[in-house]
Tab-separated table of C-alpha atoms in Angstrom:
chain	number	residue	atom	x	y	z
Q	508	ASP	CA	82.433	133.532	64.601
Q	509	ALA	CA	85.146	131.806	62.593
Q	510	GLY	CA	86.459	133.629	59.607
Q	511	VAL	CA	87.719	132.050	56.398
Q	512	THR	CA	90.013	129.124	57.132
Q	513	GLN	CA	92.430	127.516	54.704
Q	514	SER	CA	94.498	124.353	54.886
Q	515	PRO	CA	97.286	123.543	54.765
Q	516	THR	CA	99.237	126.722	55.539
Q	517	HIS	CA	102.334	125.555	53.690
Q	518	LEU	CA	102.914	122.878	51.087
Q	519	ILE	CA	105.927	121.699	49.104
Q	520	LYS	CA	105.465	119.720	45.893
Q	521	THR	CA	107.575	118.768	42.885
Q	522	ARG	CA	106.925	119.445	39.224
Q	523	GLY	CA	104.282	117.234	37.659
Q	524	GLN	CA	102.531	116.443	40.922
Q	525	GLN	CA	98.966	117.307	41.806
Q	526	VAL	CA	97.779	119.340	44.800
Q	527	THR	CA	94.494	120.006	46.594
Q	528	LEU	CA	93.941	123.082	48.735
Q	529	ARG	CA	90.971	123.503	51.037
Q	530	CYS	CA	88.859	126.415	52.203
Q	531	SER	CA	86.021	126.854	54.678
Q	532	PRO	CA	84.092	130.085	54.196
Q	533	LYS	CA	83.106	132.533	56.882
Q	534	SER	CA	79.902	131.565	58.662
Q	535	GLY	CA	76.891	132.764	56.685
Q	536	HIS	CA	78.762	133.034	53.393
Q	537	ASP	CA	77.813	130.906	50.403
Q	538	THR	CA	80.245	132.063	47.717
Q	539	VAL	CA	83.920	131.135	47.500
Q	540	SER	CA	86.552	132.709	45.256
Q	541	TRP	CA	90.129	131.565	44.749
Q	542	TYR	CA	93.105	133.794	43.992
Q	543	GLN	CA	96.752	133.237	43.184
Q	544	GLN	CA	99.224	135.775	44.534
Q	545	ALA	CA	102.738	135.611	43.132
Q	546	LEU	CA	105.571	137.331	44.960
Q	547	GLY	CA	105.371	141.112	44.594
Q	548	GLN	CA	102.021	140.978	42.810
Q	549	GLY	CA	98.410	141.465	43.751
Q	550	PRO	CA	96.005	138.529	43.957
Q	551	GLN	CA	94.922	137.165	40.554
Q	552	PHE	CA	91.373	135.826	40.252
Q	553	ILE	CA	91.232	132.099	39.449
Q	554	PHE	CA	87.529	131.284	39.754
Q	555	GLN	CA	84.431	131.632	41.884
Q	556	TYR	CA	82.010	128.978	43.125
Q	557	TYR	CA	78.389	129.526	44.017
Q	558	GLU	CA	75.700	126.864	44.555
Q	559	GLU	CA	78.320	124.191	43.895
Q	560	GLU	CA	79.023	125.476	40.394
Q	561	GLU	CA	81.824	127.502	38.869
Q	562	ARG	CA	80.225	130.870	38.203
Q	563	GLN	CA	83.136	132.851	36.835
Q	564	ARG	CA	86.669	132.037	35.771
Q	565	GLY	CA	89.802	134.114	35.319
Q	566	ASN	CA	92.596	133.554	32.853
Q	567	PHE	CA	93.932	130.274	34.231
Q	568	PRO	CA	94.446	126.978	32.357
Q	569	ASP	CA	92.301	123.889	32.826
Q	570	ARG	CA	94.974	122.445	35.112
Q	571	PHE	CA	93.277	124.575	37.749
Q	572	SER	CA	89.946	123.131	38.812
Q	573	GLY	CA	87.737	123.398	41.819
Q	574	HIS	CA	84.783	122.126	43.684
Q	575	GLN	CA	82.253	123.451	46.150
Q	576	PHE	CA	80.481	121.183	48.611
Q	577	PRO	CA	76.925	121.468	49.972
Q	578	ASN	CA	78.283	123.024	53.187
Q	579	TYR	CA	79.845	125.791	50.988
Q	580	SER	CA	83.420	124.698	51.638
Q	581	SER	CA	85.637	124.486	48.587
Q	582	GLU	CA	88.706	122.832	47.139
Q	583	LEU	CA	91.201	124.057	44.592
Q	584	ASN	CA	92.990	121.381	42.576
Q	585	VAL	CA	96.039	121.970	40.446
Q	586	ASN	CA	97.346	119.201	38.166
Q	587	ALA	CA	100.722	118.800	36.463
Q	588	LEU	CA	102.356	121.380	38.692
Q	589	LEU	CA	104.845	123.789	37.155
Q	590	LEU	CA	107.540	125.836	38.853
Q	591	GLY	CA	105.476	128.939	38.013
Q	592	ASP	CA	102.621	127.677	40.157
Q	593	SER	CA	104.626	128.566	43.252
Q	594	ALA	CA	102.563	131.256	44.964
Q	595	LEU	CA	100.278	132.135	47.834
Q	596	TYR	CA	96.792	130.814	47.161
Q	597	LEU	CA	94.056	132.837	48.786
Q	598	CYS	CA	90.469	131.879	49.351
Q	599	ALA	CA	87.810	134.549	49.842
Q	600	SER	CA	84.180	134.156	50.808
Q	601	SER	CA	81.142	136.364	50.474
Q	602	PHE	CA	77.384	136.214	50.491
Q	603	GLY	CA	76.158	135.996	46.927
Q	604	GLY	CA	73.791	138.630	45.649
Q	605	THR	CA	74.952	141.395	47.959
Q	606	ASP	CA	77.525	144.155	47.790
Q	607	GLN	CA	79.265	142.923	50.907
Q	608	PRO	CA	83.030	142.666	50.381
Q	609	GLN	CA	84.892	139.398	50.226
Q	610	HIS	CA	86.640	138.133	53.337
Q	611	PHE	CA	89.994	136.478	52.842
Q	612	GLY	CA	91.709	133.600	54.552
Q	613	ASP	CA	95.412	133.697	55.398
Q	614	GLY	CA	96.284	131.608	52.367
Q	615	THR	CA	98.248	128.473	51.506
Q	616	ARG	CA	101.868	128.980	50.526
Q	617	LEU	CA	102.635	126.475	47.741
Q	618	SER	CA	106.245	125.870	46.761
Q	619	ILE	CA	107.151	123.802	43.715
Q	620	LEU	CA	110.626	122.277	43.584
W	530	ASP	CA	96.420	142.620	30.989
W	531	GLN	CA	96.730	144.658	34.147
W	532	GLN	CA	93.493	146.576	34.462
W	533	VAL	CA	94.227	147.937	37.927
W	534	LYS	CA	97.541	149.643	38.584
W	535	GLN	CA	99.216	150.928	41.697
W	536	ASN	CA	102.266	152.728	40.378
W	537	SER	CA	103.918	153.402	43.721
W	538	PRO	CA	105.343	150.220	45.251
W	539	SER	CA	106.105	152.002	48.510
W	540	LEU	CA	105.241	155.097	50.514
W	541	SER	CA	106.747	156.429	53.727
W	542	VAL	CA	105.054	159.074	55.883
W	543	GLN	CA	105.496	160.531	59.350
W	544	GLU	CA	103.075	159.626	62.103
W	545	GLY	CA	100.230	162.156	62.286
W	546	ARG	CA	100.557	163.227	58.655
W	547	ILE	CA	98.320	162.255	55.755
W	548	SER	CA	98.965	159.136	53.680
W	549	ILE	CA	97.673	159.165	50.105
W	550	LEU	CA	97.657	155.926	48.150
W	551	ASN	CA	96.770	156.005	44.475
W	552	CYS	CA	95.270	153.573	42.027
W	553	ASP	CA	94.442	153.781	38.317
W	554	TYR	CA	92.191	151.510	36.286
W	555	THR	CA	91.441	151.027	32.621
W	556	ASN	CA	88.117	149.167	32.467
W	557	SER	CA	85.084	151.452	32.592
W	558	MET	CA	82.868	148.451	33.396
W	559	PHE	CA	84.115	148.201	36.982
W	560	ASP	CA	81.161	148.949	39.250
W	561	TYR	CA	82.691	148.788	42.697
W	562	PHE	CA	86.107	149.623	44.119
W	563	LEU	CA	87.697	148.405	47.333
W	564	TRP	CA	90.818	148.866	49.391
W	565	TYR	CA	92.338	145.987	51.318
W	566	LYS	CA	95.139	146.063	53.861
W	567	LYS	CA	97.529	143.155	54.265
W	568	TYR	CA	99.902	142.377	57.102
W	569	PRO	CA	102.670	139.773	56.658
W	570	ALA	CA	101.483	136.154	56.929
W	571	GLU	CA	97.847	137.224	56.930
W	572	GLY	CA	95.213	137.438	54.228
W	573	PRO	CA	94.005	140.810	52.935
W	574	THR	CA	91.539	142.577	55.219
W	575	PHE	CA	88.772	144.752	53.812
W	576	LEU	CA	89.223	148.418	54.642
W	577	ILE	CA	86.794	150.610	52.708
W	578	SER	CA	84.874	150.592	49.445
W	579	ILE	CA	83.071	152.892	47.049
W	580	SER	CA	80.415	152.367	44.428
W	581	SER	CA	81.027	153.688	40.941
W	582	ILE	CA	78.031	156.013	41.346
W	583	LYS	CA	79.714	157.915	44.168
W	584	ASP	CA	82.830	160.053	44.304
W	585	LYS	CA	83.668	159.884	48.009
W	586	ASN	CA	83.240	157.539	50.945
W	587	GLU	CA	84.517	158.187	54.439
W	588	ASP	CA	85.007	155.863	57.405
W	589	GLY	CA	86.811	157.371	60.365
W	590	ARG	CA	90.395	158.129	59.417
W	591	PHE	CA	89.960	156.554	55.981
W	592	THR	CA	88.490	158.293	52.930
W	593	VAL	CA	88.315	156.920	49.417
W	594	PHE	CA	87.924	159.243	46.435
W	595	LEU	CA	86.832	158.146	42.975
W	596	ASN	CA	87.398	160.203	39.806
W	597	LYS	CA	85.605	158.268	37.085
W	598	SER	CA	86.587	160.579	34.260
W	599	ALA	CA	90.249	160.067	35.110
W	600	LYS	CA	89.732	156.402	36.064
W	601	HIS	CA	91.561	157.146	39.288
W	602	LEU	CA	91.020	156.059	42.859
W	603	SER	CA	92.790	157.255	45.985
W	604	LEU	CA	92.814	156.333	49.664
W	605	HIS	CA	93.528	159.020	52.241
W	606	ILE	CA	94.519	158.097	55.774
W	607	VAL	CA	94.605	160.953	58.253
W	608	PRO	CA	96.144	161.064	60.721
W	609	SER	CA	98.482	158.181	59.869
W	610	GLN	CA	99.484	155.843	62.699
W	611	PRO	CA	102.367	153.338	62.959
W	612	GLY	CA	99.794	150.515	63.057
W	613	ASP	CA	98.717	151.522	59.562
W	614	SER	CA	102.016	150.199	58.219
W	615	ALA	CA	101.050	147.407	55.824
W	616	VAL	CA	100.621	146.631	52.134
W	617	TYR	CA	97.520	148.263	50.654
W	618	PHE	CA	95.776	146.723	47.664
W	619	CYS	CA	93.348	148.518	45.414
W	620	ALA	CA	90.692	146.243	43.891
W	621	ALA	CA	87.977	146.740	41.300
W	622	ARG	CA	84.959	144.516	40.864
W	623	LEU	CA	83.450	143.373	37.588
W	624	ASN	CA	79.913	141.985	37.488
W	625	ASN	CA	79.887	141.045	41.180
W	626	ASN	CA	81.957	137.958	40.496
W	627	ASP	CA	85.420	138.958	39.437
W	628	MET	CA	87.783	141.233	41.330
W	629	ARG	CA	90.964	142.651	39.859
W	630	PHE	CA	93.742	143.735	42.186
W	631	GLY	CA	96.618	146.125	41.854
W	632	ALA	CA	100.131	145.027	42.802
W	633	GLY	CA	99.958	146.828	46.141
W	634	THR	CA	101.675	149.746	47.852
W	635	ARG	CA	103.738	149.195	50.983
W	636	LEU	CA	102.975	151.970	53.464
W	637	THR	CA	105.424	152.689	56.266
W	638	VAL	CA	104.354	155.138	58.971
W	639	LYS	CA	107.320	156.325	61.004
W	640	PRO	CA	106.877	157.300	64.672
C-alpha cells in the first residue's frame, strides 16, 4: 500500500522561473493538501484540492496555483519564483468527509538561486 | 498570524523518563488537534489526535491533554525511548480543511 509520493525530491531554479511539483495521494484518499515549510518553521497551509477543485486556500499569493486530476493526483505550480520561495513543499492526502488525519509525503526541497 | 505556538524549540530528556511537549493556540474555532513526528528527510508522521470535545486521549506511551479554557495542548511520552528523538509538531484543524502547525519542538532522548 503506497503512501503519499512526491516528485521530484530536490529541485533548483532561478528567480523568475516557474516550477511544477507533483503528488500522488495514498491509496483510497481523495483529498490533497499542499504545505510550504521554511527552515525552522512548521508547515504553512497553501491550499487543498477535493473533487478537482480548490476547496480552501491559505494566505499565499496567486503565483501559487494547483490542479487535481481525476485519479486524485495533484500538481502545485509556482510562477515568477522569488528567493523566499525556497522551502520544503509537502503534500498531504486524506479521505474527505472523515476525521482521519492527513498523511504526508517526504516533500520536495525547492532551492531558488 | 501564528495561531499555534510551540514555545520550546528543543527538549532533552533521559531515556525512561517522561517527555512533555507543549503547545498553545489562539483560535477558539479549532475543532481538532493533532501531533505529528518528523524525522530528518522524511515527511511528518501522524502520532495522536484529540477532538475539541475531549480533554484526554491515550495511545500506548503517548497521551495528549487538551485544556480548552487555557487554549493549551500537551503531549506526554512515557517512558521516553531514544527512538522518540525527532521534531514534534502540534497542529490544529479549522473546518476540516485547513491545518495550522506550530514551529516544532526538537526532542532528544538520551540513553
